């Protein structure tokens, strides 16, 4: 029998983080034919996708930060300054990100996470379907994960008339 000694280390260590990421990627690629098929393609790596809107004075009026990976757009942040809310700026930011992801990066779907007090209704109106609801994350809030298919003929908002979509509570 072999006795093993372990040392638990809890500090942030970027070199170990990168090593762990590499080893996990190798393990996952070996275990998944889908992930193996991504190797050597443009969809293998994450690429940042940012869309910014500046006002007449050059100040930030709104923005979207996300990335594309494996034919998916992941919207990480979407924000519009209070003075510009209700003007369609959020929809314009999302439209441009989806267009870029679809037309320039070959993405076929998008995903976003949002909390109940933020914008689940905004995303469902834009054609996103609720796929996951996590109550009490963090305590007192509900997190939603929403997805949308990005076909070449996908309407910007909603989908075809009469198409069923999941709706987030208001």
PDB file of C-alpha atoms in Angstrom:
ATOM      1  CA  UNK A   1       0.000   0.000   0.000  1.00  0.00           C
ATOM      2  CA  UNK A   2       1.302   3.454  -0.941  1.00  0.00           C
ATOM      3  CA  UNK A   3       0.934   6.254   1.550  1.00  0.00           C
ATOM      4  CA  UNK A   4       0.365   9.649  -0.061  1.00  0.00           C
ATOM      5  CA  UNK A   5       0.943  13.009   1.459  1.00  0.00           C
ATOM      6  CA  UNK A   6      -1.088  15.929   0.213  1.00  0.00           C
ATOM      7  CA  UNK A   7      -0.779  19.616   0.888  1.00  0.00           C
ATOM      8  CA  UNK A   8      -3.876  21.765   0.497  1.00  0.00           C
ATOM      9  CA  UNK A   9      -2.995  25.145  -1.021  1.00  0.00           C
ATOM     10  CA  UNK A  10      -5.660  27.847  -1.247  1.00  0.00           C
ATOM     11  CA  UNK A  11      -3.861  30.927  -2.591  1.00  0.00           C
ATOM     12  CA  UNK A  12      -4.512  32.285  -6.070  1.00  0.00           C
ATOM     13  CA  UNK A  13      -1.881  30.862  -8.403  1.00  0.00           C
ATOM     14  CA  UNK A  14      -2.194  31.826 -12.066  1.00  0.00           C
ATOM     15  CA  UNK A  15       0.374  29.287 -13.270  1.00  0.00           C
ATOM     16  CA  UNK A  16      -1.471  26.437 -11.539  1.00  0.00           C
ATOM     17  CA  UNK A  17      -4.799  27.785 -12.791  1.00  0.00           C
ATOM     18  CA  UNK A  18      -3.496  27.702 -16.360  1.00  0.00           C
ATOM     19  CA  UNK A  19      -2.060  24.216 -15.862  1.00  0.00           C
ATOM     20  CA  UNK A  20      -5.374  23.018 -14.441  1.00  0.00           C
ATOM     21  CA  UNK A  21      -7.276  24.557 -17.379  1.00  0.00           C
ATOM     22  CA  UNK A  22      -4.920  22.854 -19.855  1.00  0.00           C
ATOM     23  CA  UNK A  23      -5.224  19.481 -18.158  1.00  0.00           C
ATOM     24  CA  UNK A  24      -9.016  19.744 -17.898  1.00  0.00           C
ATOM     25  CA  UNK A  25      -9.206  20.698 -21.582  1.00  0.00           C
ATOM     26  CA  UNK A  26      -7.058  17.682 -22.514  1.00  0.00           C
ATOM     27  CA  UNK A  27      -9.188  15.353 -20.368  1.00  0.00           C
ATOM     28  CA  UNK A  28     -12.434  16.744 -21.777  1.00  0.00           C
ATOM     29  CA  UNK A  29     -11.176  16.575 -25.357  1.00  0.00           C
ATOM     30  CA  UNK A  30     -10.118  12.953 -24.892  1.00  0.00           C
ATOM     31  CA  UNK A  31     -13.539  12.079 -23.449  1.00  0.00           C
ATOM     32  CA  UNK A  32     -15.744  13.963 -25.949  1.00  0.00           C
ATOM     33  CA  UNK A  33     -15.840  13.478 -29.694  1.00  0.00           C
ATOM     34  CA  UNK A  34     -17.706  16.784 -29.973  1.00  0.00           C
ATOM     35  CA  UNK A  35     -14.887  18.685 -28.256  1.00  0.00           C
ATOM     36  CA  UNK A  36     -12.301  16.766 -30.307  1.00  0.00           C
ATOM     37  CA  UNK A  37     -14.059  17.865 -33.494  1.00  0.00           C
ATOM     38  CA  UNK A  38     -13.568  21.515 -32.479  1.00  0.00           C
ATOM     39  CA  UNK A  39      -9.765  21.144 -32.376  1.00  0.00           C
ATOM     40  CA  UNK A  40      -8.125  23.059 -35.189  1.00  0.00           C
ATOM     41  CA  UNK A  41     -11.303  24.951 -36.135  1.00  0.00           C
ATOM     42  CA  UNK A  42     -12.143  28.636 -35.628  1.00  0.00           C
ATOM     43  CA  UNK A  43     -14.638  27.561 -32.950  1.00  0.00           C
ATOM     44  CA  UNK A  44     -11.973  25.931 -30.765  1.00  0.00           C
ATOM     45  CA  UNK A  45     -11.142  29.092 -28.807  1.00  0.00           C
ATOM     46  CA  UNK A  46     -13.142  31.832 -27.136  1.00  0.00           C
ATOM     47  CA  UNK A  47     -13.006  35.177 -28.922  1.00  0.00           C
ATOM     48  CA  UNK A  48     -14.132  38.388 -27.208  1.00  0.00           C
ATOM     49  CA  UNK A  49     -17.073  40.239 -28.708  1.00  0.00           C
ATOM     50  CA  UNK A  50     -17.655  43.799 -27.478  1.00  0.00           C
ATOM     51  CA  UNK A  51     -20.144  46.379 -28.745  1.00  0.00           C
ATOM     52  CA  UNK A  52     -19.952  49.963 -27.423  1.00  0.00           C
ATOM     53  CA  UNK A  53     -22.169  53.009 -27.863  1.00  0.00           C
ATOM     54  CA  UNK A  54     -20.768  56.433 -27.022  1.00  0.00           C
ATOM     55  CA  UNK A  55     -22.858  59.575 -26.679  1.00  0.00           C
ATOM     56  CA  UNK A  56     -22.074  62.873 -28.442  1.00  0.00           C
ATOM     57  CA  UNK A  57     -19.554  63.773 -25.728  1.00  0.00           C
ATOM     58  CA  UNK A  58     -17.766  60.440 -26.047  1.00  0.00           C
ATOM     59  CA  UNK A  59     -19.121  59.072 -22.757  1.00  0.00           C
ATOM     60  CA  UNK A  60     -20.263  55.469 -22.515  1.00  0.00           C
ATOM     61  CA  UNK A  61     -24.004  55.297 -23.221  1.00  0.00           C
ATOM     62  CA  UNK A  62     -24.180  51.503 -23.280  1.00  0.00           C
ATOM     63  CA  UNK A  63     -22.284  48.377 -24.050  1.00  0.00           C
ATOM     64  CA  UNK A  64     -22.285  44.639 -24.459  1.00  0.00           C
ATOM     65  CA  UNK A  65     -19.415  42.365 -23.455  1.00  0.00           C
ATOM     66  CA  UNK A  66     -19.411  38.729 -24.413  1.00  0.00           C
ATOM     67  CA  UNK A  67     -17.518  36.092 -26.323  1.00  0.00           C
ATOM     68  CA  UNK A  68     -18.056  33.491 -29.000  1.00  0.00           C
ATOM     69  CA  UNK A  69     -17.071  29.855 -28.691  1.00  0.00           C
ATOM     70  CA  UNK A  70     -18.160  26.632 -30.422  1.00  0.00           C
ATOM     71  CA  UNK A  71     -20.815  28.381 -32.561  1.00  0.00           C
ATOM     72  CA  UNK A  72     -22.313  30.128 -29.504  1.00  0.00           C
ATOM     73  CA  UNK A  73     -22.491  33.769 -28.519  1.00  0.00           C
ATOM     74  CA  UNK A  74     -22.341  34.192 -24.731  1.00  0.00           C
ATOM     75  CA  UNK A  75     -23.559  37.588 -23.566  1.00  0.00           C
ATOM     76  CA  UNK A  76     -21.746  38.315 -20.311  1.00  0.00           C
ATOM     77  CA  UNK A  77     -22.774  41.938 -19.704  1.00  0.00           C
ATOM     78  CA  UNK A  78     -25.291  44.251 -21.350  1.00  0.00           C
ATOM     79  CA  UNK A  79     -25.781  47.694 -19.847  1.00  0.00           C
ATOM     80  CA  UNK A  80     -27.472  50.925 -20.922  1.00  0.00           C
ATOM     81  CA  UNK A  81     -27.087  54.231 -19.079  1.00  0.00           C
ATOM     82  CA  UNK A  82     -30.275  55.383 -17.307  1.00  0.00           C
ATOM     83  CA  UNK A  83     -30.577  58.405 -19.612  1.00  0.00           C
ATOM     84  CA  UNK A  84     -30.770  56.150 -22.669  1.00  0.00           C
ATOM     85  CA  UNK A  85     -33.045  53.370 -21.364  1.00  0.00           C
ATOM     86  CA  UNK A  86     -36.226  52.889 -23.350  1.00  0.00           C
ATOM     87  CA  UNK A  87     -34.608  54.326 -26.495  1.00  0.00           C
ATOM     88  CA  UNK A  88     -33.957  50.948 -28.143  1.00  0.00           C
ATOM     89  CA  UNK A  89     -30.248  51.100 -27.379  1.00  0.00           C
ATOM     90  CA  UNK A  90     -30.229  47.739 -25.550  1.00  0.00           C
ATOM     91  CA  UNK A  91     -31.941  46.074 -28.505  1.00  0.00           C
ATOM     92  CA  UNK A  92     -29.473  47.697 -30.912  1.00  0.00           C
ATOM     93  CA  UNK A  93     -26.513  46.422 -28.862  1.00  0.00           C
ATOM     94  CA  UNK A  94     -27.935  42.887 -28.753  1.00  0.00           C
ATOM     95  CA  UNK A  95     -28.838  42.973 -32.466  1.00  0.00           C
ATOM     96  CA  UNK A  96     -25.279  43.987 -33.403  1.00  0.00           C
ATOM     97  CA  UNK A  97     -23.717  41.305 -31.196  1.00  0.00           C
ATOM     98  CA  UNK A  98     -26.024  38.635 -32.646  1.00  0.00           C
ATOM     99  CA  UNK A  99     -25.375  39.848 -36.209  1.00  0.00           C
ATOM    100  CA  UNK A 100     -21.616  39.809 -35.714  1.00  0.00           C
ATOM    101  CA  UNK A 101     -21.706  36.399 -34.029  1.00  0.00           C
ATOM    102  CA  UNK A 102     -23.881  34.929 -36.793  1.00  0.00           C
ATOM    103  CA  UNK A 103     -22.443  36.608 -39.905  1.00  0.00           C
ATOM    104  CA  UNK A 104     -18.770  36.936 -39.003  1.00  0.00           C
ATOM    105  CA  UNK A 105     -18.189  34.058 -36.591  1.00  0.00           C
ATOM    106  CA  UNK A 106     -20.621  31.369 -37.728  1.00  0.00           C
ATOM    107  CA  UNK A 107     -22.586  31.248 -34.463  1.00  0.00           C
ATOM    108  CA  UNK A 108     -25.919  29.480 -34.471  1.00  0.00           C
ATOM    109  CA  UNK A 109     -27.075  30.202 -30.913  1.00  0.00           C
ATOM    110  CA  UNK A 110     -26.753  32.695 -28.070  1.00  0.00           C
ATOM    111  CA  UNK A 111     -27.037  32.475 -24.298  1.00  0.00           C
ATOM    112  CA  UNK A 112     -27.259  34.908 -21.417  1.00  0.00           C
ATOM    113  CA  UNK A 113     -27.721  34.806 -17.666  1.00  0.00           C
ATOM    114  CA  UNK A 114     -29.737  37.528 -15.927  1.00  0.00           C
ATOM    115  CA  UNK A 115     -31.374  38.076 -12.557  1.00  0.00           C
ATOM    116  CA  UNK A 116     -35.078  38.569 -11.938  1.00  0.00           C
ATOM    117  CA  UNK A 117     -34.688  42.317 -11.246  1.00  0.00           C
ATOM    118  CA  UNK A 118     -32.593  42.853 -14.369  1.00  0.00           C
ATOM    119  CA  UNK A 119     -33.914  41.873 -17.782  1.00  0.00           C
ATOM    120  CA  UNK A 120     -35.505  38.425 -18.290  1.00  0.00           C
ATOM    121  CA  UNK A 121     -38.498  40.093 -19.962  1.00  0.00           C
ATOM    122  CA  UNK A 122     -36.216  42.064 -22.299  1.00  0.00           C
ATOM    123  CA  UNK A 123     -34.557  38.873 -23.517  1.00  0.00           C
ATOM    124  CA  UNK A 124     -37.798  36.900 -23.971  1.00  0.00           C
ATOM    125  CA  UNK A 125     -39.168  39.781 -26.063  1.00  0.00           C
ATOM    126  CA  UNK A 126     -35.999  39.483 -28.170  1.00  0.00           C
ATOM    127  CA  UNK A 127     -36.690  35.797 -28.905  1.00  0.00           C
ATOM    128  CA  UNK A 128     -34.776  34.147 -26.057  1.00  0.00           C
ATOM    129  CA  UNK A 129     -36.292  31.163 -24.258  1.00  0.00           C
ATOM    130  CA  UNK A 130     -35.884  30.538 -20.537  1.00  0.00           C
ATOM    131  CA  UNK A 131     -33.945  27.281 -20.126  1.00  0.00           C
ATOM    132  CA  UNK A 132     -32.944  27.382 -16.479  1.00  0.00           C
ATOM    133  CA  UNK A 133     -34.248  29.104 -13.369  1.00  0.00           C
ATOM    134  CA  UNK A 134     -32.161  29.052 -10.190  1.00  0.00           C
ATOM    135  CA  UNK A 135     -34.069  30.447  -7.226  1.00  0.00           C
ATOM    136  CA  UNK A 136     -32.140  32.026  -4.361  1.00  0.00           C
ATOM    137  CA  UNK A 137     -28.919  32.552  -6.365  1.00  0.00           C
ATOM    138  CA  UNK A 138     -27.710  34.594  -4.602  1.00  0.00           C
ATOM    139  CA  UNK A 139     -30.103  34.398  -1.634  1.00  0.00           C
ATOM    140  CA  UNK A 140     -33.156  36.542  -2.332  1.00  0.00           C
ATOM    141  CA  UNK A 141     -32.693  36.654  -6.118  1.00  0.00           C
ATOM    142  CA  UNK A 142     -33.524  34.336  -9.010  1.00  0.00           C
ATOM    143  CA  UNK A 143     -31.112  33.752 -11.885  1.00  0.00           C
ATOM    144  CA  UNK A 144     -32.347  32.925 -15.383  1.00  0.00           C
ATOM    145  CA  UNK A 145     -30.402  31.318 -18.212  1.00  0.00           C
ATOM    146  CA  UNK A 146     -31.916  32.092 -21.602  1.00  0.00           C
ATOM    147  CA  UNK A 147     -30.989  30.872 -25.091  1.00  0.00           C
ATOM    148  CA  UNK A 148     -31.835  31.806 -28.660  1.00  0.00           C
ATOM    149  CA  UNK A 149     -31.159  30.108 -32.008  1.00  0.00           C
ATOM    150  CA  UNK A 150     -29.441  32.407 -34.503  1.00  0.00           C
ATOM    151  CA  UNK A 151     -30.455  31.178 -37.913  1.00  0.00           C
ATOM    152  CA  UNK A 152     -29.823  33.279 -41.027  1.00  0.00           C
ATOM    153  CA  UNK A 153     -33.521  34.165 -41.121  1.00  0.00           C
ATOM    154  CA  UNK A 154     -34.031  34.518 -37.362  1.00  0.00           C
ATOM    155  CA  UNK A 155     -36.178  37.598 -36.743  1.00  0.00           C
ATOM    156  CA  UNK A 156     -34.529  40.078 -34.407  1.00  0.00           C
ATOM    157  CA  UNK A 157     -37.360  39.887 -31.882  1.00  0.00           C
ATOM    158  CA  UNK A 158     -39.777  37.174 -30.964  1.00  0.00           C
ATOM    159  CA  UNK A 159     -39.759  34.618 -33.755  1.00  0.00           C
ATOM    160  CA  UNK A 160     -42.488  33.802 -36.265  1.00  0.00           C
ATOM    161  CA  UNK A 161     -46.016  34.947 -35.398  1.00  0.00           C
ATOM    162  CA  UNK A 162     -47.684  32.499 -33.044  1.00  0.00           C
ATOM    163  CA  UNK A 163     -44.439  30.687 -32.172  1.00  0.00           C
ATOM    164  CA  UNK A 164     -44.483  29.553 -28.533  1.00  0.00           C
ATOM    165  CA  UNK A 165     -41.765  30.897 -26.255  1.00  0.00           C
ATOM    166  CA  UNK A 166     -41.158  30.520 -22.541  1.00  0.00           C
ATOM    167  CA  UNK A 167     -41.803  33.730 -20.670  1.00  0.00           C
ATOM    168  CA  UNK A 168     -39.993  34.876 -17.586  1.00  0.00           C
ATOM    169  CA  UNK A 169     -42.121  36.247 -14.755  1.00  0.00           C
ATOM    170  CA  UNK A 170     -42.265  40.020 -14.600  1.00  0.00           C
TER     171      UNK A 170
END
